[in-house]
Short mmCIF file of C-alpha atoms in Angstrom, two decimals:
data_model
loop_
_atom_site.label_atom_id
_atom_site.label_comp_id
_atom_site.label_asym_id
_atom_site.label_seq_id
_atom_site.Cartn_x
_atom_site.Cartn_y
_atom_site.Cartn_z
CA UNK A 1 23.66 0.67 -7.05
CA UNK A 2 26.30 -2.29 -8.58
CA UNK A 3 24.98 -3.48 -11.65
CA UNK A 4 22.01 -3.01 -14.37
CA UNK A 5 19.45 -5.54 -15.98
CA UNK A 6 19.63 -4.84 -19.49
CA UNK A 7 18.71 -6.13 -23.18
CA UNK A 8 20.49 -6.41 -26.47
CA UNK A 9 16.88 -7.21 -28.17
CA UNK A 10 15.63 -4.89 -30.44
CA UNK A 11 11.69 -4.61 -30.68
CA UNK A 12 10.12 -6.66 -33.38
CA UNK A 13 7.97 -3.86 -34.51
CA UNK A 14 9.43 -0.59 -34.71
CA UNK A 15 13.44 -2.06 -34.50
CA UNK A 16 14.08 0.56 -31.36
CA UNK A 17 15.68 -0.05 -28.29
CA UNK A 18 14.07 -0.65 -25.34
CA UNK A 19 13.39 1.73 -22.42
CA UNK A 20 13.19 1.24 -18.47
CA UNK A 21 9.99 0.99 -16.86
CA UNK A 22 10.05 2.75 -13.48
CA UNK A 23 7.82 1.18 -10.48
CA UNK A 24 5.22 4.97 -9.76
CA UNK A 25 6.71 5.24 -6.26
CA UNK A 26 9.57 3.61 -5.53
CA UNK A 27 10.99 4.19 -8.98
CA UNK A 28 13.00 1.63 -9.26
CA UNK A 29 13.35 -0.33 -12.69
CA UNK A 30 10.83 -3.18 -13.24
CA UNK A 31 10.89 -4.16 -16.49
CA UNK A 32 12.20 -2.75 -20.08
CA UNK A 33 9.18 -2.30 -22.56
CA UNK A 34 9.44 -0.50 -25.98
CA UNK A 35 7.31 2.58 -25.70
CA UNK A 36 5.45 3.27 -28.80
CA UNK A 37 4.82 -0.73 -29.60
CA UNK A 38 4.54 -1.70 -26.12
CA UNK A 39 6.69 -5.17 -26.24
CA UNK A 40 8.80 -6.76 -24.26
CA UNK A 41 12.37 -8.16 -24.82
CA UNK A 42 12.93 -11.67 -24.87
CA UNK A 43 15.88 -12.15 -23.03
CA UNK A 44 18.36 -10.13 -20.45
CA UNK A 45 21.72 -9.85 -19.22
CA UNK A 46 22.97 -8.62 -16.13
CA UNK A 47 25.66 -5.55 -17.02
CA UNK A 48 27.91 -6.67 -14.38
CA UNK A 49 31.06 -5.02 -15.14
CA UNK A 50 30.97 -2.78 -11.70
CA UNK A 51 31.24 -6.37 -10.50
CA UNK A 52 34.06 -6.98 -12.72
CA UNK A 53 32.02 -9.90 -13.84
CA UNK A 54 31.56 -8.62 -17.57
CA UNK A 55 27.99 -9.20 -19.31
CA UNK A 56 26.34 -12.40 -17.60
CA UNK A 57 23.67 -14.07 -19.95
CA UNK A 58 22.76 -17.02 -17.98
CA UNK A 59 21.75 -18.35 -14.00
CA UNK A 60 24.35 -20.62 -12.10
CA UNK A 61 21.95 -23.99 -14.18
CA UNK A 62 23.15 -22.29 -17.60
CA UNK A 63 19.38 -21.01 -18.06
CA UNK A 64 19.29 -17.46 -20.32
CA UNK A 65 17.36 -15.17 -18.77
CA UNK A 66 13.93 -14.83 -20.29
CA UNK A 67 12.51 -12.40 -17.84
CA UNK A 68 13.60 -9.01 -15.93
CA UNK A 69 12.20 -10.37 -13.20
CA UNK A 70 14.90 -13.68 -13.27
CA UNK A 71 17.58 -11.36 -14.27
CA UNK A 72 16.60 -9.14 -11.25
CA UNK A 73 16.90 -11.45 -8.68
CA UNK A 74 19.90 -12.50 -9.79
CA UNK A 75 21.57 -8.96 -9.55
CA UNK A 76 20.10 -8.86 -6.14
CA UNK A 77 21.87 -11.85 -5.20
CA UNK A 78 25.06 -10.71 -6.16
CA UNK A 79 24.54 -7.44 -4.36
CA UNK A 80 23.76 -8.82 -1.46
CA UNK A 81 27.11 -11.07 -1.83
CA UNK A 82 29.31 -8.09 -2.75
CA UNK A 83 27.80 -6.77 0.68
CA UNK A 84 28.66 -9.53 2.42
CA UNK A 85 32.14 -9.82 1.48
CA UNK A 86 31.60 -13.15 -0.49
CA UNK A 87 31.20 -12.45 -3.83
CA UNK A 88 33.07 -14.42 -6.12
CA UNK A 89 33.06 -13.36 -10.26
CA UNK A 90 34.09 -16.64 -11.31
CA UNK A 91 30.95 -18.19 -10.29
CA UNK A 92 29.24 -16.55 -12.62
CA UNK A 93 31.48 -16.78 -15.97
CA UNK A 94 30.58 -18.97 -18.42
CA UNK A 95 33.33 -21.38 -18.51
CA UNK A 96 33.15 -21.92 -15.16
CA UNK A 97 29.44 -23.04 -14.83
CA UNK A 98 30.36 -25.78 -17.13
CA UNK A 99 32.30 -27.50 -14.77
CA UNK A 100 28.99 -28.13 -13.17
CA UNK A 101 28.08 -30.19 -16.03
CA UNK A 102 27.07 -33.81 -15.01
CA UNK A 103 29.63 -35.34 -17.59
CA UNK A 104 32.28 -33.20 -16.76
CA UNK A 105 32.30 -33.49 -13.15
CA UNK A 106 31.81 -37.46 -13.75
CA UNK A 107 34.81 -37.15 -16.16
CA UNK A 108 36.69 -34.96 -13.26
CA UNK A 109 35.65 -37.35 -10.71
CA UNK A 110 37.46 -41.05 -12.52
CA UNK A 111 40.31 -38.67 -13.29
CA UNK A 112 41.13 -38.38 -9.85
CA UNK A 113 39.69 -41.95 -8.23
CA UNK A 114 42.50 -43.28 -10.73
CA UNK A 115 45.08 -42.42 -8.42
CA UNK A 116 44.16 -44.60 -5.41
CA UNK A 117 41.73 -47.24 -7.24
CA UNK A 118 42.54 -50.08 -9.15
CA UNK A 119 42.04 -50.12 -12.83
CA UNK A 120 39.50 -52.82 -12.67
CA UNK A 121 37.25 -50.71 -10.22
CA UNK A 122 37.17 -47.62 -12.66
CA UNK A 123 37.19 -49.36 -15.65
CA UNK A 124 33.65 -50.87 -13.82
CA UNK A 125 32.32 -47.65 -12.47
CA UNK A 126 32.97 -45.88 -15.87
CA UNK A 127 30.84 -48.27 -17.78
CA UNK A 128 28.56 -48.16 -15.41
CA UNK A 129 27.62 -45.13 -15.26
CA UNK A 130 28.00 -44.20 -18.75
CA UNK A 131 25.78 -46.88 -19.95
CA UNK A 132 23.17 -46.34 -17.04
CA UNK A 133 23.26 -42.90 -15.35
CA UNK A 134 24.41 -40.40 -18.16
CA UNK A 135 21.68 -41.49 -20.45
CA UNK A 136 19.22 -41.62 -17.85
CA UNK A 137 19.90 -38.17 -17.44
CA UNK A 138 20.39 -36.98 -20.88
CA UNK A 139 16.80 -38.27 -21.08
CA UNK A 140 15.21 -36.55 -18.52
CA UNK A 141 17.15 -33.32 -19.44
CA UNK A 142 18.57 -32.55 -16.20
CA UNK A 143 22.27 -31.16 -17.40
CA UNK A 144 23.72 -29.57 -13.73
CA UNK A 145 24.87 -31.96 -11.38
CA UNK A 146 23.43 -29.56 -9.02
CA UNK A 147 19.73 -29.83 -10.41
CA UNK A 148 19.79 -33.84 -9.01
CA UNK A 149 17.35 -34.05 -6.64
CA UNK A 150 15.90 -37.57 -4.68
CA UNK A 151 12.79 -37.94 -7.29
CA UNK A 152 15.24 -38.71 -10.27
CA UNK A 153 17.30 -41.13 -7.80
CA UNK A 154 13.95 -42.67 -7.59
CA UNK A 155 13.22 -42.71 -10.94
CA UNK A 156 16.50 -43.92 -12.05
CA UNK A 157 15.89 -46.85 -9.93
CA UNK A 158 13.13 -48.01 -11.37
CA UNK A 159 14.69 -47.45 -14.70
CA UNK A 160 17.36 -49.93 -13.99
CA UNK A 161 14.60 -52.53 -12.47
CA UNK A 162 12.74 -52.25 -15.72
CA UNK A 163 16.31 -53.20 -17.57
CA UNK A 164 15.88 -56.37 -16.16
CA UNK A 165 19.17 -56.30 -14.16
CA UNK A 166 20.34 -57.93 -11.70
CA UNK A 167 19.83 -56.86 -8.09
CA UNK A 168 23.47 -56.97 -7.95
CA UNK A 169 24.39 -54.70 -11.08
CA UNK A 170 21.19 -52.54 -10.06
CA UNK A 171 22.84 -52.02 -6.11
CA UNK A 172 26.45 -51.57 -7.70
CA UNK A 173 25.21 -48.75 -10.13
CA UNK A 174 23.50 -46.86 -7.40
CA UNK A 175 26.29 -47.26 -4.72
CA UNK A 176 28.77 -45.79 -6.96
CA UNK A 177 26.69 -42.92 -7.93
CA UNK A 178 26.19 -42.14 -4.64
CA UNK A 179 29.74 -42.18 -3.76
CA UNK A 180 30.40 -40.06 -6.28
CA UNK A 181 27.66 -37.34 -5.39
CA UNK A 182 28.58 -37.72 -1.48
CA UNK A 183 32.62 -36.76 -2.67
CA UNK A 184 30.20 -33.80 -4.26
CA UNK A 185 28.23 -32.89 -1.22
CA UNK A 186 31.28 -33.21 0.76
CA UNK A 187 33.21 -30.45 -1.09
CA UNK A 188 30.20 -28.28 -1.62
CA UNK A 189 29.22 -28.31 -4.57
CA UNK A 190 25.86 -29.52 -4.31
CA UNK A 191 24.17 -28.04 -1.00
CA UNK A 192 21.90 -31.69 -0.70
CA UNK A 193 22.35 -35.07 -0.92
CA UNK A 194 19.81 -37.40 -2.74
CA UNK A 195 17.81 -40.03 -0.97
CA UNK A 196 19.07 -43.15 -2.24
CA UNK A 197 16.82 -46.46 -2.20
CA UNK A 198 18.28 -49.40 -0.83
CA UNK A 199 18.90 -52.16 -2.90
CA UNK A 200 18.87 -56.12 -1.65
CA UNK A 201 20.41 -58.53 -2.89
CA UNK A 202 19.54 -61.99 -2.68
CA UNK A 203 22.63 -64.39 -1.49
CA UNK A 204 24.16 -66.33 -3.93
CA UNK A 205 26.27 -69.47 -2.93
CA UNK A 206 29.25 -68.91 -3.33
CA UNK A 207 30.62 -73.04 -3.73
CA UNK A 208 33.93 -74.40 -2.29
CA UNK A 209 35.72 -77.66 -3.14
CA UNK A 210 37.26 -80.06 -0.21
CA UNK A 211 41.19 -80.71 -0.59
CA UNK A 212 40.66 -83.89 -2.53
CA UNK A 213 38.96 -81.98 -5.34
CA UNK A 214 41.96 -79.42 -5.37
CA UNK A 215 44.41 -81.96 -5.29
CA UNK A 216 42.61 -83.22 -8.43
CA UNK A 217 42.64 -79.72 -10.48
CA UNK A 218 46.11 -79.71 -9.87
CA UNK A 219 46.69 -83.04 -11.31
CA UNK A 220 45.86 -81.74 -14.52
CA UNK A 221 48.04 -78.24 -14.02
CA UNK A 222 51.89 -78.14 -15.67
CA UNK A 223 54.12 -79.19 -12.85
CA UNK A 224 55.97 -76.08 -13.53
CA UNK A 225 53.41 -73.90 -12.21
CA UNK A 226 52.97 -76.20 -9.29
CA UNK A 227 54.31 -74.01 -6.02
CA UNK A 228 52.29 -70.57 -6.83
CA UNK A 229 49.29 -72.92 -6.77
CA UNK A 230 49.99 -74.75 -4.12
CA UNK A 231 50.83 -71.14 -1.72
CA UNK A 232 47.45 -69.78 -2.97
CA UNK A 233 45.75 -72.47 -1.64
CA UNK A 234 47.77 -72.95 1.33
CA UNK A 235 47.68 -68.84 2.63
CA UNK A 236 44.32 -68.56 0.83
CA UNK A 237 46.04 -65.03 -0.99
CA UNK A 238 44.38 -63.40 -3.32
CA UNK A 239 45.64 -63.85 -6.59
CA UNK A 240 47.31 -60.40 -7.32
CA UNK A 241 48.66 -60.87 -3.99
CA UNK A 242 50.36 -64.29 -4.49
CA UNK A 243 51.70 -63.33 -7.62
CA UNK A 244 53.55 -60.10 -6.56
CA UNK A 245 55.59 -61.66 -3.56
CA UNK A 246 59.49 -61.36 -3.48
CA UNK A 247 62.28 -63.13 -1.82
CA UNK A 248 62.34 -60.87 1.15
CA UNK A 249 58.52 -62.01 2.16
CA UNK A 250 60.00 -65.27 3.34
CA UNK A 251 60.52 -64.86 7.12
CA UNK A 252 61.14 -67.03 10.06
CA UNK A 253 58.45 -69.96 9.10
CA UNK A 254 56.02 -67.08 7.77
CA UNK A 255 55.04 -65.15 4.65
CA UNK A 256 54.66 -61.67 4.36
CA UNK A 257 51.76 -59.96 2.39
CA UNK A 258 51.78 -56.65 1.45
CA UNK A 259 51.70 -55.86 -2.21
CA UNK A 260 49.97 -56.55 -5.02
CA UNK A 261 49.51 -56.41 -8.64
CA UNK A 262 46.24 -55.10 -10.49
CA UNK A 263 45.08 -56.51 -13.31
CA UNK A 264 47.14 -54.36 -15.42
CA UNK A 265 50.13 -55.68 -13.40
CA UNK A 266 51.23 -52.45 -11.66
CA UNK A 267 52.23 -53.16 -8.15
CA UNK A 268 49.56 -51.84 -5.11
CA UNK A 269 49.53 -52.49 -1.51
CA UNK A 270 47.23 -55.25 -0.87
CA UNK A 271 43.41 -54.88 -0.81
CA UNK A 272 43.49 -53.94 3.11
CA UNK A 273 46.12 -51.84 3.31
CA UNK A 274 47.45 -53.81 5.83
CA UNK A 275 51.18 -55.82 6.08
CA UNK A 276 49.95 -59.84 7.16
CA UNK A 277 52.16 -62.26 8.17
CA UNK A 278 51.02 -65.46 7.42
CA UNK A 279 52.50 -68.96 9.03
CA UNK A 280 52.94 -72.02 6.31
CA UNK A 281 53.64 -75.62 6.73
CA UNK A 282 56.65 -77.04 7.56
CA UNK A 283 57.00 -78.65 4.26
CA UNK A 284 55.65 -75.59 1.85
CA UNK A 285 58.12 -73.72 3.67
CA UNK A 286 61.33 -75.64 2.32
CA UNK A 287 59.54 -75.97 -0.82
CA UNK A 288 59.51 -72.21 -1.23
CA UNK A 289 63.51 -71.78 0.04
CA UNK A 290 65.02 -74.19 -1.86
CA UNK A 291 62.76 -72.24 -4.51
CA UNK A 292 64.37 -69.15 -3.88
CA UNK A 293 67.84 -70.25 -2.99
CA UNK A 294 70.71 -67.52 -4.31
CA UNK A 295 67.63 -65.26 -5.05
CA UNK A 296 68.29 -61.66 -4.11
CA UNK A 297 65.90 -60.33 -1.40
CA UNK A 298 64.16 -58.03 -3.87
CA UNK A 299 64.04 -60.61 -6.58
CA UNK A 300 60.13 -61.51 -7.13
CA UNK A 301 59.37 -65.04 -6.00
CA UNK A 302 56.98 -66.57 -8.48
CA UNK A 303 58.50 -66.20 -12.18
CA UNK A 304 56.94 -68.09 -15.27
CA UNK A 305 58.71 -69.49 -18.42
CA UNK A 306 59.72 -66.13 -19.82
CA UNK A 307 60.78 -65.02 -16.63
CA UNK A 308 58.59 -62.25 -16.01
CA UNK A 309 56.06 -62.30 -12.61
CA UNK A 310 53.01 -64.31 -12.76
CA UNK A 311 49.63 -62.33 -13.93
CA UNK A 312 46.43 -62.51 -12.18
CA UNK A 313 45.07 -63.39 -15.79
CA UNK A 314 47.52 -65.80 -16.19
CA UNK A 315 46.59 -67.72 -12.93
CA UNK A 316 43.44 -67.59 -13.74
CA UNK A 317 43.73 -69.22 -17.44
CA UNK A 318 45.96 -72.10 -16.03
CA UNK A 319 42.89 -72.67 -13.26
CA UNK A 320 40.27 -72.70 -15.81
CA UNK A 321 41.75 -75.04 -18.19
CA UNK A 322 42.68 -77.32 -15.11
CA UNK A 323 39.69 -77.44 -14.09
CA UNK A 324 37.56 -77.68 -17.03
CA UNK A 325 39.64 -80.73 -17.63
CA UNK A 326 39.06 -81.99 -14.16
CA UNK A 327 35.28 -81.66 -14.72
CA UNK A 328 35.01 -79.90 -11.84
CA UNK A 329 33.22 -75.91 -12.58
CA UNK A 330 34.74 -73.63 -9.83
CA UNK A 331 36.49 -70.35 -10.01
CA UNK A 332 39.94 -69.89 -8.85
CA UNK A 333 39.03 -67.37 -5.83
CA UNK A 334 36.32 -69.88 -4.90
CA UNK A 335 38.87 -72.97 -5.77
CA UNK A 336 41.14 -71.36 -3.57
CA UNK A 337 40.82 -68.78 -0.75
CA UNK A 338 36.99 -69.93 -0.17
CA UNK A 339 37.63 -73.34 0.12
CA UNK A 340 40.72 -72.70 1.86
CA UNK A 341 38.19 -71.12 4.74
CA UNK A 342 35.04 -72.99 3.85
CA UNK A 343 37.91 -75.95 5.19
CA UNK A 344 39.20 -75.09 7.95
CA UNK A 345 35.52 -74.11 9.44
CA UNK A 346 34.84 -77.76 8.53
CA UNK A 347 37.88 -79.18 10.61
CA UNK A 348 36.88 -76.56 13.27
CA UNK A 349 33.27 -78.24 13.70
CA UNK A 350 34.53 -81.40 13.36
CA UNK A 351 36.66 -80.95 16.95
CA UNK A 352 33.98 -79.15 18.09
CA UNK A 353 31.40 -81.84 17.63
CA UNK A 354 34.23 -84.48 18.57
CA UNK A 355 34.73 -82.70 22.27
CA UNK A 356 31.14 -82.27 22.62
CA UNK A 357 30.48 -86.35 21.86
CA UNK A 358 33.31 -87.19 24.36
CA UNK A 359 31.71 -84.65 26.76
CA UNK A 360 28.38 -85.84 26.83
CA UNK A 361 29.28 -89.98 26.08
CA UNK A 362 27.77 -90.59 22.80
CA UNK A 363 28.84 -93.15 20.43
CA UNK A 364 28.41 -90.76 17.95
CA UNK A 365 29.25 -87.18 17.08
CA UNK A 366 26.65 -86.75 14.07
CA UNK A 367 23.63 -87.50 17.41
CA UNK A 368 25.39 -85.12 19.80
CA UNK A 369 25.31 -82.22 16.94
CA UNK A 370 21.82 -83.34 15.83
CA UNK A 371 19.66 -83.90 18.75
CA UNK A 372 21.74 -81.74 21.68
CA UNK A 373 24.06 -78.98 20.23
CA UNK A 374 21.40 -76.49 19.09
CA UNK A 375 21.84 -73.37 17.35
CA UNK A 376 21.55 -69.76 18.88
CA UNK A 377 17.65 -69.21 16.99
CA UNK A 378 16.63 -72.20 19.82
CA UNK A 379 17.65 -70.28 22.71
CA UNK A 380 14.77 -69.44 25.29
CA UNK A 381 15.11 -65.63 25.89
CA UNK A 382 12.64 -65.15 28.34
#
């Protein structure tokens, strides 16, 4: 039969090799013992050369073998896969069961999520996890990515609860683990996939401001940074978005959003994926082509003072100082695409509850809304 168990020990005692012990009937081997001291070695290797596998030392987890009955199984194993036709040496060399290392298969893993994520999002998950999840491991001594099982998911969640955390930093750690052990599960290198808690997090509000309140920040912003402003509040953009358009966007009364640019300020496509076309006023729109006049269509739309494209950074520093000097404490995404939506649901209920009053004859739209319209929890079901 492929393969042998053997030792490189040398007894102790009497410094001789050690000999096969042969089962009384069978006689096959089951164990090595010296014969005039009667020890044991204390570790194997599997002589797999017949596999062309060399000298194996240590289990797919990286554990030596400390008994012939370990070593044994595992030589069954691969006997039963060199039967089978699926026997594959390089899951058994030593280099390669590193790659099974939790760090180096995290390490693999933001290597390739860099390609198709922004820089923000990995730069995130990779502090994440190494501040939370690699030590949490390293503690618990659990080195193979493969030796994760549901019990240290629990335990890890606790950990992170103990921290003190924040529900939302707690459910953000997990998640990402998790997406990075289903990417795992999905190419087979772990045959199950942990039981992950779930996480809630309580709602935060998010604030808005009403157009009065913008018009007021941008009072106090340089006139020549005026029109990006005013588009991001108009299209309610994100602000990588607004700051990556070009000349070409401009089309027929609409703008087109497609791109991007990450916080490093490398263009993307935009956070759906998705090409929007998005109608503006009347009067933004002449604002933006007399802008643009004798611009080329790939020219970029927004520039600054040094002629470069706006940053997302840079949007955001001209907000905050407008608005700090406003005396008014509101992000730019909430100062701008929220309360661009938070506004137009206002004006929305507003015509509502004005068709409703002239519906129903009230004086009043604030008693039509208060006392009649009621809300879908009211409803009689049955």
């Amino acid at each position: 039969m492929k393969g042998t168990v053997r030792s490189r020990d040398k007894c102790e005692v009497c410094k001789g090799t050690f000999s096969s012990i042969k089962h009384p009937i069978t006689k096959d081997i089951i164990d090595l013992m010296c014969e005039s001291c009667k020890t044991r070695p204390r570790y194997f290797f599997i002589d797999a050369r017949d596999f062309k596998a060399g000298k194996i030392y240590k289990d797919k987890r990286g554990h030596k073998y400390d008994s012939f009955l370990m070593a044994s199984r595992q030589l069954e194993k691969m006997r039963s896969e060199f039967d089978e036709g699926s026997f594959d040496s390089a899951d058994y060399i030593a280099a390669k069961l590193q790659e099974y290392k939790i760090t180096q298969m995290v390490d693999l893993w933001i290597e390739k999520i860099k390609i198709d994520k922004s820089s923000s999002y990995v730069r995130h998950v990779r502090s994440e996890i190494d501040q939370h999840v690699i030590p949490f491991f390293k503690e618990k001594k659990v080195e193979d990515i493969r030796d994760i099982r549901s019990s240290h998911i629990d335990d890890l969640y606790y950990k992170l609860i103990a921290k003190t955390l924040q529900p939302k930093t707690v459910k953000n750690v997990l998640v990402n683990f998790k997406t990075f052990l289903k990417r795992l599960h999905n190419l087979e290198i772990i045959q199950r996939m942990p039981v992950f808690p779930e996480v809630k997090v309580p709602e935060k509000a998010r604030g808005w401001i009403n157009r009065e309140k913008q018009e007021l920040i941008m009072s106090k912003i340089p006139v020549k940074h005026h029109l990006i402003f005013e588009t991001l509040m108009e299209t309610a953009e994100r602000p990588g978005e607004v700051c990556a358009h070009k000349k070409k966007d401009l089309l027929d009364g609409e703008i087109c959003i497609e791109r991007a640019f990450d916080e490093r300020g490398r263009t993307k496509t935009s956070k759906t994926g998705k090409v929007i076309y998005r109608g503006i006023s009347l009067q933004l729109w002449n604002k933006l082509q007399e802008h643009s006049k004798g611009s080329l269509p790939e020219a970029w739309l927004f520039l600054d003072e040094w002629n470069k494209p706006y940053s997302q950074d840079r949007l955001y520093r001209i907000w905050r100082r407008a608005a700090e000097a406003a005396k008014i404490d509101i992000s730019l995404y909430n100062g701008t695409r929220h309360s661009r939506a938070s506004q137009k649901r206002l004006e929305k209920e507003k015509e509502i509850a004005e068709a409703c009053r002239k519906e129903l004859g009230h004086a009043s739209a604030a008693t039509t809304m208060k006392h009649y319209a009621r809300s879908r929890r009211e409803e009689i079901l049955t």
